[in-house]
């Protein structure tokens, strides 16, 4: 059996360094203004090393979005799995919003700065929305066992729209987010999520 001998199991690969460096840049600058040389400098490697892993800057952006979308889906799946039948969905939505806040740079790239960058970026975002919607429907069905499949789908769409809007407001730090303050903003999002999920409550 062979091992690298030098790299710790938890140490990110050079490819991951590129993605993380690019994410930090894409979150603070328009992606079309970021160059491969900028990414290389942030990752503390040469441009040739970046090109070894990725054929273009757009491919780095797509990989960053793909990784974030997968992590977001996994987080929602974990929240759905842990959700107690019949309990409020507001807590799950606010937990997901908190997770997005912990991954602010990647969330900014996914929800804000990558918008309109390329057809691949839009396709990735649409695929992610479909996966998130499916998981939100599962969450609704677990929270409200008597709800029909059609009603769960409509509620899921409402929760997805709320989640996306809240995520964008949070990462941008827009007027609504700033005027409410983080704690009150999150509480209001959770309350609204619960009203969407169960208007009769």
Short mmCIF file of C-alpha atoms in Angstrom, two decimals:
data_model
loop_
_atom_site.label_atom_id
_atom_site.label_comp_id
_atom_site.label_asym_id
_atom_site.label_seq_id
_atom_site.Cartn_x
_atom_site.Cartn_y
_atom_site.Cartn_z
CA UNK A 1 0.00 0.00 0.00
CA UNK A 2 1.34 3.44 -0.90
CA UNK A 3 0.65 6.76 0.71
CA UNK A 4 1.71 10.27 -0.05
CA UNK A 5 3.57 10.34 3.24
CA UNK A 6 3.60 14.14 3.40
CA UNK A 7 0.01 15.32 2.98
CA UNK A 8 -2.34 15.12 5.92
CA UNK A 9 -5.68 13.52 5.13
CA UNK A 10 -7.55 16.75 5.93
CA UNK A 11 -5.23 19.04 3.96
CA UNK A 12 -6.98 20.43 0.88
CA UNK A 13 -5.59 19.53 -2.53
CA UNK A 14 -4.02 22.15 -4.76
CA UNK A 15 -7.16 21.97 -6.91
CA UNK A 16 -9.23 22.83 -3.83
CA UNK A 17 -6.88 25.72 -3.06
CA UNK A 18 -7.60 27.10 -6.52
CA UNK A 19 -11.37 26.84 -5.97
CA UNK A 20 -11.17 28.47 -2.54
CA UNK A 21 -8.93 31.29 -3.78
CA UNK A 22 -11.20 31.92 -6.76
CA UNK A 23 -14.29 31.90 -4.55
CA UNK A 24 -12.81 34.61 -2.33
CA UNK A 25 -12.05 36.73 -5.40
CA UNK A 26 -15.38 36.11 -7.15
CA UNK A 27 -17.20 37.09 -3.96
CA UNK A 28 -15.58 40.53 -3.86
CA UNK A 29 -15.04 41.35 -7.54
CA UNK A 30 -17.09 40.79 -10.69
CA UNK A 31 -15.98 37.37 -11.99
CA UNK A 32 -15.39 38.76 -15.48
CA UNK A 33 -12.76 41.10 -14.02
CA UNK A 34 -10.88 38.32 -12.21
CA UNK A 35 -8.01 36.77 -14.15
CA UNK A 36 -6.33 33.39 -13.87
CA UNK A 37 -3.23 35.28 -12.73
CA UNK A 38 -5.30 36.83 -9.91
CA UNK A 39 -6.51 33.38 -8.85
CA UNK A 40 -2.99 31.99 -9.00
CA UNK A 41 -1.65 34.81 -6.87
CA UNK A 42 -4.39 34.34 -4.25
CA UNK A 43 -3.72 30.58 -4.20
CA UNK A 44 0.04 31.23 -3.98
CA UNK A 45 0.85 29.25 -7.09
CA UNK A 46 1.67 29.92 -10.72
CA UNK A 47 -0.86 30.43 -13.49
CA UNK A 48 0.51 27.24 -15.07
CA UNK A 49 -0.41 25.35 -11.92
CA UNK A 50 -3.98 26.68 -12.12
CA UNK A 51 -4.19 25.65 -15.78
CA UNK A 52 -2.97 22.18 -14.79
CA UNK A 53 -6.24 21.71 -12.91
CA UNK A 54 -8.62 23.90 -14.90
CA UNK A 55 -8.76 24.85 -18.57
CA UNK A 56 -10.25 28.29 -17.89
CA UNK A 57 -11.47 30.74 -15.28
CA UNK A 58 -15.06 29.81 -16.18
CA UNK A 59 -14.31 26.19 -15.31
CA UNK A 60 -13.03 27.28 -11.89
CA UNK A 61 -16.24 29.26 -11.35
CA UNK A 62 -18.37 26.28 -12.37
CA UNK A 63 -16.46 23.97 -10.02
CA UNK A 64 -16.91 26.42 -7.14
CA UNK A 65 -20.64 26.65 -7.82
CA UNK A 66 -20.96 22.88 -8.17
CA UNK A 67 -19.19 22.25 -4.86
CA UNK A 68 -21.31 24.84 -3.05
CA UNK A 69 -24.56 23.48 -4.52
CA UNK A 70 -23.66 19.96 -3.40
CA UNK A 71 -22.81 21.15 0.12
CA UNK A 72 -26.04 23.18 0.34
CA UNK A 73 -28.11 20.20 -0.77
CA UNK A 74 -26.37 17.94 1.76
CA UNK A 75 -27.06 20.46 4.52
CA UNK A 76 -30.76 20.62 3.65
CA UNK A 77 -30.92 16.82 3.44
CA UNK A 78 -29.40 16.58 6.93
CA UNK A 79 -31.92 19.11 8.27
CA UNK A 80 -34.79 17.18 6.67
CA UNK A 81 -33.54 13.90 8.14
CA UNK A 82 -33.26 15.42 11.62
CA UNK A 83 -36.63 17.19 11.41
CA UNK A 84 -39.20 15.88 13.88
CA UNK A 85 -42.51 14.99 12.20
CA UNK A 86 -45.10 17.68 12.77
CA UNK A 87 -42.64 20.31 13.97
CA UNK A 88 -42.18 23.80 12.54
CA UNK A 89 -40.17 24.21 9.34
CA UNK A 90 -39.12 27.75 10.31
CA UNK A 91 -36.30 26.37 12.46
CA UNK A 92 -34.95 24.33 9.53
CA UNK A 93 -35.04 27.36 7.22
CA UNK A 94 -33.26 29.59 9.74
CA UNK A 95 -30.67 26.84 10.35
CA UNK A 96 -30.02 26.74 6.61
CA UNK A 97 -29.77 30.52 6.53
CA UNK A 98 -27.21 30.36 9.36
CA UNK A 99 -25.23 27.80 7.35
CA UNK A 100 -25.27 30.14 4.36
CA UNK A 101 -23.93 32.90 6.59
CA UNK A 102 -21.04 30.64 7.61
CA UNK A 103 -20.26 30.09 3.91
CA UNK A 104 -20.73 33.71 2.91
CA UNK A 105 -18.15 33.91 0.10
CA UNK A 106 -19.41 30.79 -1.66
CA UNK A 107 -23.04 31.87 -1.14
CA UNK A 108 -22.25 35.29 -2.60
CA UNK A 109 -20.72 33.70 -5.69
CA UNK A 110 -23.59 31.25 -6.13
CA UNK A 111 -26.52 33.60 -5.52
CA UNK A 112 -25.15 36.98 -6.63
CA UNK A 113 -21.89 37.43 -8.49
CA UNK A 114 -22.20 34.47 -10.88
CA UNK A 115 -25.64 35.56 -12.12
CA UNK A 116 -25.59 35.91 -15.89
CA UNK A 117 -21.90 34.94 -16.15
CA UNK A 118 -22.40 31.96 -18.44
CA UNK A 119 -24.92 29.41 -19.62
CA UNK A 120 -23.13 26.76 -17.55
CA UNK A 121 -23.53 28.86 -14.40
CA UNK A 122 -27.25 29.31 -15.06
CA UNK A 123 -27.68 25.60 -15.76
CA UNK A 124 -25.92 24.72 -12.52
CA UNK A 125 -28.11 27.16 -10.60
CA UNK A 126 -31.29 25.73 -12.16
CA UNK A 127 -30.24 22.14 -11.41
CA UNK A 128 -29.53 23.15 -7.82
CA UNK A 129 -32.93 24.85 -7.50
CA UNK A 130 -34.65 21.65 -8.65
CA UNK A 131 -32.73 19.55 -6.12
CA UNK A 132 -33.44 22.02 -3.31
CA UNK A 133 -37.12 22.16 -4.22
CA UNK A 134 -37.37 18.36 -4.13
CA UNK A 135 -35.75 18.32 -0.69
CA UNK A 136 -37.99 21.14 0.58
CA UNK A 137 -41.03 19.14 -0.54
CA UNK A 138 -39.72 16.18 1.49
CA UNK A 139 -39.30 18.50 4.47
CA UNK A 140 -42.88 19.78 4.10
CA UNK A 141 -44.27 16.26 3.80
CA UNK A 142 -42.43 15.32 6.99
CA UNK A 143 -43.61 18.42 8.84
CA UNK A 144 -47.22 18.18 7.61
CA UNK A 145 -48.05 14.56 6.94
CA UNK A 146 -51.61 15.32 5.76
CA UNK A 147 -50.52 17.74 3.03
CA UNK A 148 -51.03 16.65 -0.58
CA UNK A 149 -48.14 16.28 -3.00
CA UNK A 150 -49.37 19.24 -5.06
CA UNK A 151 -49.76 21.47 -1.99
CA UNK A 152 -46.31 20.43 -0.74
CA UNK A 153 -44.84 21.40 -4.13
CA UNK A 154 -46.42 24.88 -4.00
CA UNK A 155 -45.29 25.39 -0.40
CA UNK A 156 -41.82 24.18 -1.37
CA UNK A 157 -41.68 26.79 -4.15
CA UNK A 158 -42.64 29.49 -1.67
CA UNK A 159 -39.94 28.38 0.79
CA UNK A 160 -37.34 28.19 -1.98
CA UNK A 161 -38.15 31.74 -3.11
CA UNK A 162 -37.95 32.94 0.50
CA UNK A 163 -34.65 31.16 1.07
CA UNK A 164 -33.07 32.56 -2.09
CA UNK A 165 -34.29 36.08 -1.38
CA UNK A 166 -33.13 35.93 2.24
CA UNK A 167 -29.75 34.52 1.21
CA UNK A 168 -29.20 37.34 -1.28
CA UNK A 169 -30.29 39.96 1.26
CA UNK A 170 -27.95 38.49 3.87
CA UNK A 171 -24.84 38.18 1.69
CA UNK A 172 -25.32 41.61 0.17
CA UNK A 173 -26.09 43.18 3.52
CA UNK A 174 -28.81 45.20 1.80
CA UNK A 175 -31.05 47.86 3.33
CA UNK A 176 -33.60 45.36 4.67
CA UNK A 177 -30.95 43.21 6.32
CA UNK A 178 -29.14 46.20 7.82
CA UNK A 179 -32.29 47.92 9.07
CA UNK A 180 -33.58 44.79 10.82
CA UNK A 181 -30.22 43.58 12.11
CA UNK A 182 -29.07 39.98 11.80
CA UNK A 183 -30.98 38.47 14.72
CA UNK A 184 -34.33 40.08 13.88
CA UNK A 185 -33.88 39.39 10.17
CA UNK A 186 -33.34 35.67 10.79
CA UNK A 187 -36.29 35.52 13.19
CA UNK A 188 -38.58 37.20 10.64
CA UNK A 189 -37.44 34.79 7.91
CA UNK A 190 -38.20 31.85 10.20
CA UNK A 191 -41.64 33.22 11.08
CA UNK A 192 -42.45 33.83 7.43
CA UNK A 193 -41.26 30.34 6.51
CA UNK A 194 -43.64 28.90 9.07
CA UNK A 195 -46.56 30.97 7.76
CA UNK A 196 -45.82 29.78 4.22
CA UNK A 197 -45.57 26.18 5.37
CA UNK A 198 -48.72 26.25 7.48
CA UNK A 199 -50.93 29.33 7.00
CA UNK A 200 -53.53 27.97 9.42
CA UNK A 201 -51.16 28.29 12.41
#
